Amino acid sequence: MISRRKWPRSLKIEIALISYYLGIEVKQRDDGTFMSQEAYAKEVLKTFNMENCNPISIPIEMEKKLSRHIKEGLVDQTLFRSLVGSLRYLTYTRPDILCAVGLVSRYMENPTTYHFKVAKRILCIAKKKVQVKFMKSDDQVADIFPKPLKREVFEKLRNRLGMRE
């Protein structure tokens, strides 16, 4: 990590004042800082003429399989790569689509119309709003796994998980 003193003057940015940077919106309130890409997602939806798509929850249909050997027409690689690149950028604030975007990215060399439809389906998820619930760090039970804790805190979280000695 670079300390604040080592930043060149031209790169100094007051993080507290940032509200929109590289497609990421930052909202700062008393109860925390929230990041989203809602405006960027709307821009991508507009680019691919999908403003009126229905928001969905599941990125890829379970019974459908992606394969290189799908016998459908090919689509423009540049257009497909643009869509997948936009989806990849959305994964910074939407980890729920990360796996699906990774699967679709495998077909950048010879994308078919089916691959393009699947990628557009993933984009429909971006239209759905994610609800983030604030949780005090004292109540985050998952903290028991990645970091060292005081014995009392560890025991409290362990009990909340229903684990025993």
C-alpha positions as a Python dict, from the first residue, in 0.01 Angstrom:
ca = {
    (1, 'M'): (0, 0, 0),
    (2, 'I'): (134, 343, -91),
    (3, 'S'): (128, 598, 186),
    (4, 'R'): (-42, 930, 126),
    (5, 'R'): (292, 1117, 130),
    (6, 'K'): (426, 923, -168),
    (7, 'W'): (145, 1020, -405),
    (8, 'P'): (250, 1271, -672),
    (9, 'R'): (66, 1599, -638),
    (10, 'S'): (-114, 1545, -969),
    (11, 'L'): (-267, 1218, -840),
    (12, 'K'): (-385, 1338, -501),
    (13, 'I'): (-758, 1287, -471),
    (14, 'E'): (-967, 1354, -167),
    (15, 'I'): (-1159, 1027, -145),
    (16, 'A'): (-1426, 1182, 75),
    (17, 'L'): (-1531, 1410, -213),
    (18, 'I'): (-1564, 1146, -486),
    (19, 'S'): (-1920, 1080, -592),
    (20, 'Y'): (-1873, 922, -938),
    (21, 'Y'): (-1549, 779, -1069),
    (22, 'L'): (-1490, 536, -1358),
    (23, 'G'): (-1855, 432, -1365),
    (24, 'I'): (-1875, 368, -992),
    (25, 'E'): (-2104, 585, -782),
    (26, 'V'): (-1996, 647, -424),
    (27, 'K'): (-2256, 760, -172),
    (28, 'Q'): (-2132, 857, 170),
    (29, 'R'): (-2368, 877, 462),
    (30, 'D'): (-2335, 873, 838),
    (31, 'D'): (-2397, 498, 854),
    (32, 'G'): (-2138, 408, 589),
    (33, 'T'): (-2010, 439, 235),
    (34, 'F'): (-2201, 267, -45),
    (35, 'M'): (-2076, 189, -393),
    (36, 'S'): (-2288, 105, -696),
    (37, 'Q'): (-2275, 111, -1074),
    (38, 'E'): (-2640, 190, -1135),
    (39, 'A'): (-2572, 472, -1383),
    (40, 'Y'): (-2313, 262, -1567),
    (41, 'A'): (-2553, -34, -1583),
    (42, 'K'): (-2825, 192, -1730),
    (43, 'E'): (-2574, 319, -1986),
    (44, 'V'): (-2483, -38, -2089),
    (45, 'L'): (-2851, -137, -2108),
    (46, 'K'): (-2910, 161, -2337),
    (47, 'T'): (-2606, 75, -2553),
    (48, 'F'): (-2746, -273, -2620),
    (49, 'N'): (-3109, -153, -2658),
    (50, 'M'): (-3223, -334, -2345),
    (51, 'E'): (-3370, -54, -2134),
    (52, 'N'): (-3708, -229, -2138),
    (53, 'C'): (-3587, -578, -2046),
    (54, 'N'): (-3742, -742, -1743),
    (55, 'P'): (-3510, -765, -1443),
    (56, 'I'): (-3426, -1126, -1358),
    (57, 'S'): (-3257, -1309, -1072),
    (58, 'I'): (-3089, -1609, -1236),
    (59, 'P'): (-2814, -1533, -1491),
    (60, 'I'): (-2808, -1866, -1679),
    (61, 'E'): (-3091, -2115, -1717),
    (62, 'M'): (-3003, -2438, -1538),
    (63, 'E'): (-3104, -2684, -1809),
    (64, 'K'): (-2919, -2499, -2088),
    (65, 'K'): (-2553, -2574, -2156),
    (66, 'L'): (-2291, -2346, -2304),
    (67, 'S'): (-2058, -2507, -2555),
    (68, 'R'): (-1826, -2416, -2840),
    (69, 'H'): (-2013, -2663, -3060),
    (70, 'I'): (-2353, -2493, -3064),
    (71, 'K'): (-2481, -2492, -3420),
    (72, 'E'): (-2609, -2137, -3448),
    (73, 'G'): (-2501, -1838, -3649),
    (74, 'L'): (-2198, -1638, -3542),
    (75, 'V'): (-2230, -1282, -3412),
    (76, 'D'): (-1992, -991, -3445),
    (77, 'Q'): (-1694, -1059, -3217),
    (78, 'T'): (-1645, -690, -3145),
    (79, 'L'): (-2003, -648, -3029),
    (80, 'F'): (-1988, -963, -2815),
    (81, 'R'): (-1655, -860, -2662),
    (82, 'S'): (-1793, -517, -2585),
    (83, 'L'): (-2091, -670, -2404),
    (84, 'V'): (-1876, -917, -2209),
    (85, 'G'): (-1628, -641, -2120),
    (86, 'S'): (-1912, -427, -1987),
    (87, 'L'): (-2041, -722, -1785),
    (88, 'R'): (-1694, -785, -1644),
    (89, 'Y'): (-1672, -425, -1530),
    (90, 'L'): (-2012, -460, -1361),
    (91, 'T'): (-1879, -750, -1152),
    (92, 'Y'): (-1685, -502, -936),
    (93, 'T'): (-2006, -412, -758),
    (94, 'R'): (-2216, -712, -864),
    (95, 'P'): (-2030, -1027, -758),
    (96, 'D'): (-2356, -1220, -806),
    (97, 'I'): (-2291, -1227, -1182),
    (98, 'L'): (-1919, -1308, -1164),
    (99, 'C'): (-1947, -1681, -1236),
    (100, 'A'): (-2192, -1636, -1523),
    (101, 'V'): (-1976, -1366, -1683),
    (102, 'G'): (-1673, -1594, -1651),
    (103, 'L'): (-1860, -1872, -1833),
    (104, 'V'): (-1970, -1643, -2117),
    (105, 'S'): (-1617, -1499, -2155),
    (106, 'R'): (-1492, -1839, -2269),
    (107, 'Y'): (-1664, -1793, -2604),
    (108, 'M'): (-1504, -1467, -2721),
    (109, 'E'): (-1330, -1626, -3021),
    (110, 'N'): (-1640, -1758, -3199),
    (111, 'P'): (-1951, -1626, -3026),
    (112, 'T'): (-2281, -1758, -3156),
    (113, 'T'): (-2623, -1598, -3133),
    (114, 'Y'): (-2694, -1829, -2838),
    (115, 'H'): (-2385, -1704, -2649),
    (116, 'F'): (-2496, -1347, -2722),
    (117, 'K'): (-2847, -1420, -2588),
    (118, 'V'): (-2698, -1564, -2268),
    (119, 'A'): (-2475, -1257, -2224),
    (120, 'K'): (-2775, -1028, -2275),
    (121, 'R'): (-2968, -1230, -2016),
    (122, 'I'): (-2690, -1165, -1765),
    (123, 'L'): (-2717, -795, -1845),
    (124, 'C'): (-3086, -807, -1745),
    (125, 'I'): (-2971, -887, -1392),
    (126, 'A'): (-2794, -550, -1384),
    (127, 'K'): (-3135, -387, -1407),
    (128, 'K'): (-3238, -547, -1079),
    (129, 'K'): (-3141, -346, -775),
    (130, 'V'): (-2930, -510, -508),
    (131, 'Q'): (-3043, -444, -154),
    (132, 'V'): (-2753, -415, 86),
    (133, 'K'): (-2832, -436, 453),
    (134, 'F'): (-2602, -260, 700),
    (135, 'M'): (-2461, -487, 966),
    (136, 'K'): (-2237, -374, 1249),
    (137, 'S'): (-1902, -549, 1250),
    (138, 'D'): (-1982, -685, 1598),
    (139, 'D'): (-2265, -886, 1441),
    (140, 'Q'): (-2076, -1022, 1139),
    (141, 'V'): (-2050, -1388, 1226),
    (142, 'A'): (-1826, -1460, 926),
    (143, 'D'): (-1551, -1258, 1097),
    (144, 'I'): (-1473, -1571, 1298),
    (145, 'F'): (-1295, -1728, 998),
    (146, 'P'): (-1054, -1482, 834),
    (147, 'K'): (-899, -1293, 1123),
    (148, 'P'): (-774, -1334, 1478),
    (149, 'L'): (-1022, -1230, 1746),
    (150, 'K'): (-1023, -1184, 2121),
    (151, 'R'): (-1135, -1496, 2304),
    (152, 'E'): (-1468, -1343, 2419),
    (153, 'V'): (-1556, -1225, 2069),
    (154, 'F'): (-1456, -1560, 1919),
    (155, 'E'): (-1671, -1752, 2167),
    (156, 'K'): (-1968, -1520, 2111),
    (157, 'L'): (-1952, -1561, 1733),
    (158, 'R'): (-1887, -1935, 1761),
    (159, 'N'): (-2200, -1971, 1974),
    (160, 'R'): (-2404, -1767, 1726),
    (161, 'L'): (-2295, -2011, 1454),
    (162, 'G'): (-2409, -2300, 1671),
    (163, 'M'): (-2061, -2451, 1697),
    (164, 'R'): (-1925, -2622, 2007),
    (165, 'E'): (-1578, -2677, 2146),
}
